[in-house]
Amino acid sequence: MGVFSPDYIFPDILAVRPAWLAERGLRGLIVDLDNTIVPWRGDEPTPETITWFEELRGAGIRVVLVSNAGGHRGERMGALLGVPVVAPAKKPMSVGYRKALALLQMPASDVSALGDQIFTDVLGGNRAGVATILVDPVTPREFFLTRLVRLFERRFRP
Ligand SMILES: [Mg+2]
């Protein structure tokens, strides 16, 4: 069950403090979009989320948004938050993680991946060799297939 187990669990992104990451040598961060930094299909990060991205930058932590969603939402969000974007990323496949590590210009050992889903964010991150951080979804509203997946996910939630 190792590949389904996150290294760390937090209630939300704001609880993941930039200093805490920096202390662990995790100077690169791969961040999921939907239901991690905004509600599913949401387009507006909260002021707290924008501040959190600024704090990461201040702590010297480089961020890449890695989302399975296509379209322009990811690009727009990246521009808003001042970070590069890989989308659609095909998580948990390795291609998106390889691109993200190339953008960060860092080895996997210096990077963590943060997201709300075990079968995409945690599985993909673990397979890519980065540290994995699981957060609760921002809202319960989401794609019906994702809701179905969560029924299975429950078995793997610690
Ligand atoms: Mg997500």
PDB file of N, CA and C in Angstrom, residues 53-129:
ATOM      1  N   PHE A  53       1.037  31.760  -1.571  1.00  0.00           N
ATOM      2  CA  PHE A  53       1.982  31.665  -2.691  1.00  0.00           C
ATOM      3  C   PHE A  53       3.103  32.698  -2.544  1.00  0.00           C
ATOM      4  N   GLU A  54       2.752  33.889  -2.071  1.00  0.00           N
ATOM      5  CA  GLU A  54       3.779  34.920  -1.848  1.00  0.00           C
ATOM      6  C   GLU A  54       4.746  34.490  -0.746  1.00  0.00           C
ATOM      7  N   GLU A  55       4.211  33.847   0.283  1.00  0.00           N
ATOM      8  CA  GLU A  55       5.057  33.368   1.384  1.00  0.00           C
ATOM      9  C   GLU A  55       6.003  32.263   0.923  1.00  0.00           C
ATOM     10  N   LEU A  56       5.498  31.391   0.050  1.00  0.00           N
ATOM     11  CA  LEU A  56       6.362  30.342  -0.504  1.00  0.00           C
ATOM     12  C   LEU A  56       7.522  30.977  -1.256  1.00  0.00           C
ATOM     13  N   ARG A  57       7.191  31.967  -2.077  1.00  0.00           N
ATOM     14  CA  ARG A  57       8.221  32.671  -2.849  1.00  0.00           C
ATOM     15  C   ARG A  57       9.232  33.305  -1.899  1.00  0.00           C
ATOM     16  N   GLY A  58       8.722  33.916  -0.854  1.00  0.00           N
ATOM     17  CA  GLY A  58       9.587  34.571   0.134  1.00  0.00           C
ATOM     18  C   GLY A  58      10.520  33.598   0.840  1.00  0.00           C
ATOM     19  N   ALA A  59      10.059  32.347   0.973  1.00  0.00           N
ATOM     20  CA  ALA A  59      10.870  31.325   1.639  1.00  0.00           C
ATOM     21  C   ALA A  59      11.813  30.633   0.662  1.00  0.00           C
ATOM     22  N   GLY A  60      11.809  31.099  -0.597  1.00  0.00           N
ATOM     23  CA  GLY A  60      12.707  30.517  -1.596  1.00  0.00           C
ATOM     24  C   GLY A  60      12.216  29.202  -2.160  1.00  0.00           C
ATOM     25  N   ILE A  61      10.918  28.931  -2.004  1.00  0.00           N
ATOM     26  CA  ILE A  61      10.356  27.684  -2.528  1.00  0.00           C
ATOM     27  C   ILE A  61       9.734  27.949  -3.900  1.00  0.00           C
ATOM     28  N   ARG A  62      10.186  27.169  -4.887  1.00  0.00           N
ATOM     29  CA  ARG A  62       9.658  27.333  -6.244  1.00  0.00           C
ATOM     30  C   ARG A  62       8.473  26.399  -6.450  1.00  0.00           C
ATOM     31  N   VAL A  63       7.468  26.899  -7.151  1.00  0.00           N
ATOM     32  CA  VAL A  63       6.200  26.174  -7.296  1.00  0.00           C
ATOM     33  C   VAL A  63       5.865  25.953  -8.762  1.00  0.00           C
ATOM     34  N   VAL A  64       5.318  24.773  -9.062  1.00  0.00           N
ATOM     35  CA  VAL A  64       4.717  24.508 -10.371  1.00  0.00           C
ATOM     36  C   VAL A  64       3.306  23.980 -10.141  1.00  0.00           C
ATOM     37  N   LEU A  65       2.327  24.529 -10.855  1.00  0.00           N
ATOM     38  CA  LEU A  65       0.974  23.972 -10.826  1.00  0.00           C
ATOM     39  C   LEU A  65       0.933  22.802 -11.793  1.00  0.00           C
ATOM     40  N   VAL A  66       0.437  21.671 -11.326  1.00  0.00           N
ATOM     41  CA  VAL A  66       0.334  20.483 -12.174  1.00  0.00           C
ATOM     42  C   VAL A  66      -1.101  19.967 -12.076  1.00  0.00           C
ATOM     43  N   SER A  67      -1.852  20.128 -13.171  1.00  0.00           N
ATOM     44  CA  SER A  67      -3.283  19.823 -13.140  1.00  0.00           C
ATOM     45  C   SER A  67      -3.672  18.884 -14.268  1.00  0.00           C
ATOM     46  N   ASN A  68      -4.594  18.002 -13.981  1.00  0.00           N
ATOM     47  CA  ASN A  68      -5.125  17.131 -15.034  1.00  0.00           C
ATOM     48  C   ASN A  68      -6.175  17.834 -15.879  1.00  0.00           C
ATOM     49  N   ALA A  69      -6.653  18.975 -15.423  1.00  0.00           N
ATOM     50  CA  ALA A  69      -7.650  19.716 -16.188  1.00  0.00           C
ATOM     51  C   ALA A  69      -6.977  20.370 -17.397  1.00  0.00           C
ATOM     52  N   GLY A  70      -7.692  20.360 -18.527  1.00  0.00           N
ATOM     53  CA  GLY A  70      -7.163  21.031 -19.711  1.00  0.00           C
ATOM     54  C   GLY A  70      -7.664  22.462 -19.773  1.00  0.00           C
ATOM     55  N   GLY A  71      -7.546  23.051 -20.942  1.00  0.00           N
ATOM     56  CA  GLY A  71      -8.106  24.381 -21.150  1.00  0.00           C
ATOM     57  C   GLY A  71      -7.239  25.485 -20.592  1.00  0.00           C
ATOM     58  N   HIS A  72      -7.836  26.660 -20.514  1.00  0.00           N
ATOM     59  CA  HIS A  72      -7.063  27.844 -20.168  1.00  0.00           C
ATOM     60  C   HIS A  72      -7.081  28.168 -18.677  1.00  0.00           C
ATOM     61  N   ARG A  73      -7.871  27.434 -17.914  1.00  0.00           N
ATOM     62  CA  ARG A  73      -7.971  27.741 -16.489  1.00  0.00           C
ATOM     63  C   ARG A  73      -6.624  27.663 -15.793  1.00  0.00           C
ATOM     64  N   GLY A  74      -5.900  26.581 -16.110  1.00  0.00           N
ATOM     65  CA  GLY A  74      -4.613  26.391 -15.471  1.00  0.00           C
ATOM     66  C   GLY A  74      -3.646  27.522 -15.798  1.00  0.00           C
ATOM     67  N   GLU A  75      -3.597  27.875 -17.092  1.00  0.00           N
ATOM     68  CA  GLU A  75      -2.697  28.957 -17.520  1.00  0.00           C
ATOM     69  C   GLU A  75      -3.042  30.263 -16.824  1.00  0.00           C
ATOM     70  N   ARG A  76      -4.348  30.536 -16.755  1.00  0.00           N
ATOM     71  CA  ARG A  76      -4.802  31.771 -16.120  1.00  0.00           C
ATOM     72  C   ARG A  76      -4.416  31.777 -14.626  1.00  0.00           C
ATOM     73  N   MET A  77      -4.625  30.628 -13.988  1.00  0.00           N
ATOM     74  CA  MET A  77      -4.310  30.532 -12.554  1.00  0.00           C
ATOM     75  C   MET A  77      -2.810  30.698 -12.330  1.00  0.00           C
ATOM     76  N   GLY A  78      -2.015  30.090 -13.210  1.00  0.00           N
ATOM     77  CA  GLY A  78      -0.574  30.231 -13.094  1.00  0.00           C
ATOM     78  C   GLY A  78      -0.135  31.680 -13.243  1.00  0.00           C
ATOM     79  N   ALA A  79      -0.764  32.378 -14.205  1.00  0.00           N
ATOM     80  CA  ALA A  79      -0.431  33.784 -14.420  1.00  0.00           C
ATOM     81  C   ALA A  79      -0.831  34.615 -13.201  1.00  0.00           C
ATOM     82  N   LEU A  80      -2.005  34.302 -12.651  1.00  0.00           N
ATOM     83  CA  LEU A  80      -2.490  35.014 -11.464  1.00  0.00           C
ATOM     84  C   LEU A  80      -1.550  34.848 -10.273  1.00  0.00           C
ATOM     85  N   LEU A  81      -1.043  33.624 -10.120  1.00  0.00           N
ATOM     86  CA  LEU A  81      -0.238  33.303  -8.941  1.00  0.00           C
ATOM     87  C   LEU A  81       1.262  33.422  -9.222  1.00  0.00           C
ATOM     88  N   GLY A  82       1.603  33.688 -10.484  1.00  0.00           N
ATOM     89  CA  GLY A  82       3.011  33.885 -10.821  1.00  0.00           C
ATOM     90  C   GLY A  82       3.841  32.623 -10.820  1.00  0.00           C
ATOM     91  N   VAL A  83       3.232  31.501 -11.237  1.00  0.00           N
ATOM     92  CA  VAL A  83       3.966  30.228 -11.275  1.00  0.00           C
ATOM     93  C   VAL A  83       3.710  29.522 -12.607  1.00  0.00           C
ATOM     94  N   PRO A  84       4.665  28.685 -13.060  1.00  0.00           N
ATOM     95  CA  PRO A  84       4.452  27.920 -14.296  1.00  0.00           C
ATOM     96  C   PRO A  84       3.420  26.811 -14.102  1.00  0.00           C
ATOM     97  N   VAL A  85       2.898  26.312 -15.218  1.00  0.00           N
ATOM     98  CA  VAL A  85       1.807  25.340 -15.177  1.00  0.00           C
ATOM     99  C   VAL A  85       2.108  24.174 -16.112  1.00  0.00           C
ATOM    100  N   VAL A  86       1.816  22.966 -15.645  1.00  0.00           N
ATOM    101  CA  VAL A  86       1.807  21.787 -16.504  1.00  0.00           C
ATOM    102  C   VAL A  86       0.368  21.278 -16.540  1.00  0.00           C
ATOM    103  N   ALA A  87      -0.289  21.364 -17.701  1.00  0.00           N
ATOM    104  CA  ALA A  87      -1.677  20.915 -17.818  1.00  0.00           C
ATOM    105  C   ALA A  87      -2.049  20.736 -19.290  1.00  0.00           C
ATOM    106  N   PRO A  88      -2.780  19.693 -19.645  1.00  0.00           N
ATOM    107  CA  PRO A  88      -3.201  18.592 -18.769  1.00  0.00           C
ATOM    108  C   PRO A  88      -2.027  17.660 -18.469  1.00  0.00           C
ATOM    109  N   ALA A  89      -1.926  17.219 -17.244  1.00  0.00           N
ATOM    110  CA  ALA A  89      -0.709  16.546 -16.774  1.00  0.00           C
ATOM    111  C   ALA A  89      -0.770  15.023 -16.814  1.00  0.00           C
ATOM    112  N   LYS A  90      -1.967  14.464 -16.947  1.00  0.00           N
ATOM    113  CA  LYS A  90      -2.143  12.999 -16.977  1.00  0.00           C
ATOM    114  C   LYS A  90      -1.641  12.309 -15.703  1.00  0.00           C
ATOM    115  N   LYS A  91      -1.810  12.968 -14.560  1.00  0.00           N
ATOM    116  CA  LYS A  91      -1.491  12.289 -13.300  1.00  0.00           C
ATOM    117  C   LYS A  91      -2.377  11.048 -13.161  1.00  0.00           C
ATOM    118  N   PRO A  92      -1.935   9.912 -12.679  1.00  0.00           N
ATOM    119  CA  PRO A  92      -0.653   9.712 -11.991  1.00  0.00           C
ATOM    120  C   PRO A  92       0.501   9.309 -12.911  1.00  0.00           C
ATOM    121  N   MET A  93       0.350   9.457 -14.239  1.00  0.00           N
ATOM    122  CA  MET A  93       1.458   9.102 -15.118  1.00  0.00           C
ATOM    123  C   MET A  93       2.641  10.043 -14.886  1.00  0.00           C
ATOM    124  N   SER A  94       3.835   9.550 -15.278  1.00  0.00           N
ATOM    125  CA  SER A  94       5.048  10.263 -14.885  1.00  0.00           C
ATOM    126  C   SER A  94       5.347  11.501 -15.736  1.00  0.00           C
ATOM    127  N   VAL A  95       4.718  11.595 -16.924  1.00  0.00           N
ATOM    128  CA  VAL A  95       5.089  12.653 -17.870  1.00  0.00           C
ATOM    129  C   VAL A  95       4.968  14.060 -17.268  1.00  0.00           C
ATOM    130  N   GLY A  96       3.876  14.324 -16.551  1.00  0.00           N
ATOM    131  CA  GLY A  96       3.668  15.651 -15.957  1.00  0.00           C
ATOM    132  C   GLY A  96       4.693  15.958 -14.878  1.00  0.00           C
ATOM    133  N   TYR A  97       5.080  14.931 -14.120  1.00  0.00           N
ATOM    134  CA  TYR A  97       6.063  15.128 -13.052  1.00  0.00           C
ATOM    135  C   TYR A  97       7.445  15.406 -13.634  1.00  0.00           C
ATOM    136  N   ARG A  98       7.751  14.693 -14.724  1.00  0.00           N
ATOM    137  CA  ARG A  98       9.047  14.949 -15.384  1.00  0.00           C
ATOM    138  C   ARG A  98       9.122  16.392 -15.863  1.00  0.00           C
ATOM    139  N   LYS A  99       8.016  16.859 -16.458  1.00  0.00           N
ATOM    140  CA  LYS A  99       7.979  18.249 -16.924  1.00  0.00           C
ATOM    141  C   LYS A  99       8.123  19.213 -15.748  1.00  0.00           C
ATOM    142  N   ALA A 100       7.425  18.901 -14.663  1.00  0.00           N
ATOM    143  CA  ALA A 100       7.472  19.786 -13.494  1.00  0.00           C
ATOM    144  C   ALA A 100       8.881  19.849 -12.907  1.00  0.00           C
ATOM    145  N   LEU A 101       9.549  18.698 -12.800  1.00  0.00           N
ATOM    146  CA  LEU A 101      10.913  18.676 -12.254  1.00  0.00           C
ATOM    147  C   LEU A 101      11.870  19.429 -13.172  1.00  0.00           C
ATOM    148  N   ALA A 102      11.619  19.332 -14.488  1.00  0.00           N
ATOM    149  CA  ALA A 102      12.453  20.066 -15.440  1.00  0.00           C
ATOM    150  C   ALA A 102      12.244  21.573 -15.272  1.00  0.00           C
ATOM    151  N   LEU A 103      11.002  21.987 -15.070  1.00  0.00           N
ATOM    152  CA  LEU A 103      10.728  23.414 -14.857  1.00  0.00           C
ATOM    153  C   LEU A 103      11.363  23.909 -13.553  1.00  0.00           C
ATOM    154  N   LEU A 104      11.310  23.055 -12.532  1.00  0.00           N
ATOM    155  CA  LEU A 104      11.890  23.440 -11.236  1.00  0.00           C
ATOM    156  C   LEU A 104      13.416  23.393 -11.281  1.00  0.00           C
ATOM    157  N   GLN A 105      13.953  22.582 -12.209  1.00  0.00           N
ATOM    158  CA  GLN A 105      15.402  22.334 -12.284  1.00  0.00           C
ATOM    159  C   GLN A 105      15.931  21.809 -10.960  1.00  0.00           C
ATOM    160  N   MET A 106      15.217  20.804 -10.455  1.00  0.00           N
ATOM    161  CA  MET A 106      15.593  20.207  -9.165  1.00  0.00           C
ATOM    162  C   MET A 106      15.456  18.691  -9.236  1.00  0.00           C
ATOM    163  N   PRO A 107      16.270  17.980  -8.405  1.00  0.00           N
ATOM    164  CA  PRO A 107      16.072  16.539  -8.292  1.00  0.00           C
ATOM    165  C   PRO A 107      14.806  16.244  -7.481  1.00  0.00           C
ATOM    166  N   ALA A 108      14.222  15.065  -7.691  1.00  0.00           N
ATOM    167  CA  ALA A 108      12.985  14.693  -6.999  1.00  0.00           C
ATOM    168  C   ALA A 108      13.138  14.773  -5.481  1.00  0.00           C
ATOM    169  N   SER A 109      14.370  14.552  -4.994  1.00  0.00           N
ATOM    170  CA  SER A 109      14.593  14.544  -3.540  1.00  0.00           C
ATOM    171  C   SER A 109      14.364  15.910  -2.891  1.00  0.00           C
ATOM    172  N   ASP A 110      14.367  16.962  -3.697  1.00  0.00           N
ATOM    173  CA  ASP A 110      14.181  18.320  -3.155  1.00  0.00           C
ATOM    174  C   ASP A 110      12.745  18.826  -3.328  1.00  0.00           C
ATOM    175  N   VAL A 111      11.859  17.933  -3.793  1.00  0.00           N
ATOM    176  CA  VAL A 111      10.531  18.383  -4.221  1.00  0.00           C
ATOM    177  C   VAL A 111       9.438  17.615  -3.482  1.00  0.00           C
ATOM    178  N   SER A 112       8.344  18.307  -3.189  1.00  0.00           N
ATOM    179  CA  SER A 112       7.150  17.628  -2.678  1.00  0.00           C
ATOM    180  C   SER A 112       5.968  17.950  -3.576  1.00  0.00           C
ATOM    181  N   ALA A 113       4.990  17.049  -3.574  1.00  0.00           N
ATOM    182  CA  ALA A 113       3.770  17.222  -4.375  1.00  0.00           C
ATOM    183  C   ALA A 113       2.582  17.294  -3.430  1.00  0.00           C
ATOM    184  N   LEU A 114       1.743  18.285  -3.676  1.00  0.00           N
ATOM    185  CA  LEU A 114       0.640  18.596  -2.766  1.00  0.00           C
ATOM    186  C   LEU A 114      -0.675  18.478  -3.539  1.00  0.00           C
ATOM    187  N   GLY A 115      -1.615  17.673  -3.031  1.00  0.00           N
ATOM    188  CA  GLY A 115      -2.889  17.531  -3.727  1.00  0.00           C
ATOM    189  C   GLY A 115      -3.940  16.870  -2.857  1.00  0.00           C
ATOM    190  N   ASP A 116      -5.161  16.775  -3.413  1.00  0.00           N
ATOM    191  CA  ASP A 116      -6.297  16.284  -2.623  1.00  0.00           C
ATOM    192  C   ASP A 116      -6.728  14.870  -2.980  1.00  0.00           C
ATOM    193  N   GLN A 117      -6.059  14.233  -3.968  1.00  0.00           N
ATOM    194  CA  GLN A 117      -6.502  12.900  -4.379  1.00  0.00           C
ATOM    195  C   GLN A 117      -5.397  11.854  -4.293  1.00  0.00           C
ATOM    196  N   ILE A 118      -5.760  10.714  -3.718  1.00  0.00           N
ATOM    197  CA  ILE A 118      -4.785   9.641  -3.529  1.00  0.00           C
ATOM    198  C   ILE A 118      -4.392   9.008  -4.865  1.00  0.00           C
ATOM    199  N   PHE A 119      -5.363   8.747  -5.742  1.00  0.00           N
ATOM    200  CA  PHE A 119      -5.052   7.992  -6.962  1.00  0.00           C
ATOM    201  C   PHE A 119      -4.415   8.847  -8.057  1.00  0.00           C
ATOM    202  N   THR A 120      -4.397  10.139  -7.888  1.00  0.00           N
ATOM    203  CA  THR A 120      -3.668  10.974  -8.841  1.00  0.00           C
ATOM    204  C   THR A 120      -2.470  11.624  -8.156  1.00  0.00           C
ATOM    205  N   ASP A 121      -2.725  12.472  -7.174  1.00  0.00           N
ATOM    206  CA  ASP A 121      -1.657  13.279  -6.570  1.00  0.00           C
ATOM    207  C   ASP A 121      -0.674  12.459  -5.732  1.00  0.00           C
ATOM    208  N   VAL A 122      -1.201  11.574  -4.891  1.00  0.00           N
ATOM    209  CA  VAL A 122      -0.320  10.792  -4.016  1.00  0.00           C
ATOM    210  C   VAL A 122       0.367   9.675  -4.806  1.00  0.00           C
ATOM    211  N   LEU A 123      -0.408   8.917  -5.559  1.00  0.00           N
ATOM    212  CA  LEU A 123       0.176   7.832  -6.357  1.00  0.00           C
ATOM    213  C   LEU A 123       1.215   8.376  -7.340  1.00  0.00           C
ATOM    214  N   GLY A 124       0.850   9.418  -8.074  1.00  0.00           N
ATOM    215  CA  GLY A 124       1.765   9.991  -9.062  1.00  0.00           C
ATOM    216  C   GLY A 124       3.025  10.542  -8.416  1.00  0.00           C
ATOM    217  N   GLY A 125       2.856  11.236  -7.309  1.00  0.00           N
ATOM    218  CA  GLY A 125       4.004  11.813  -6.600  1.00  0.00           C
ATOM    219  C   GLY A 125       4.930  10.741  -6.059  1.00  0.00           C
ATOM    220  N   ASN A 126       4.348   9.719  -5.453  1.00  0.00           N
ATOM    221  CA  ASN A 126       5.171   8.635  -4.910  1.00  0.00           C
ATOM    222  C   ASN A 126       5.945   7.935  -6.022  1.00  0.00           C
ATOM    223  N   ARG A 127       5.288   7.699  -7.148  1.00  0.00           N
ATOM    224  CA  ARG A 127       5.970   7.031  -8.262  1.00  0.00           C
ATOM    225  C   ARG A 127       7.060   7.916  -8.849  1.00  0.00           C
ATOM    226  N   ALA A 128       6.863   9.226  -8.780  1.00  0.00           N
ATOM    227  CA  ALA A 128       7.871  10.144  -9.312  1.00  0.00           C
ATOM    228  C   ALA A 128       9.031  10.358  -8.329  1.00  0.00           C
ATOM    229  N   GLY A 129       8.897   9.811  -7.128  1.00  0.00           N
ATOM    230  CA  GLY A 129       9.989   9.900  -6.159  1.00  0.00           C
ATOM    231  C   GLY A 129      10.044  11.188  -5.372  1.00  0.00           C
TER     232      GLY A 129
END
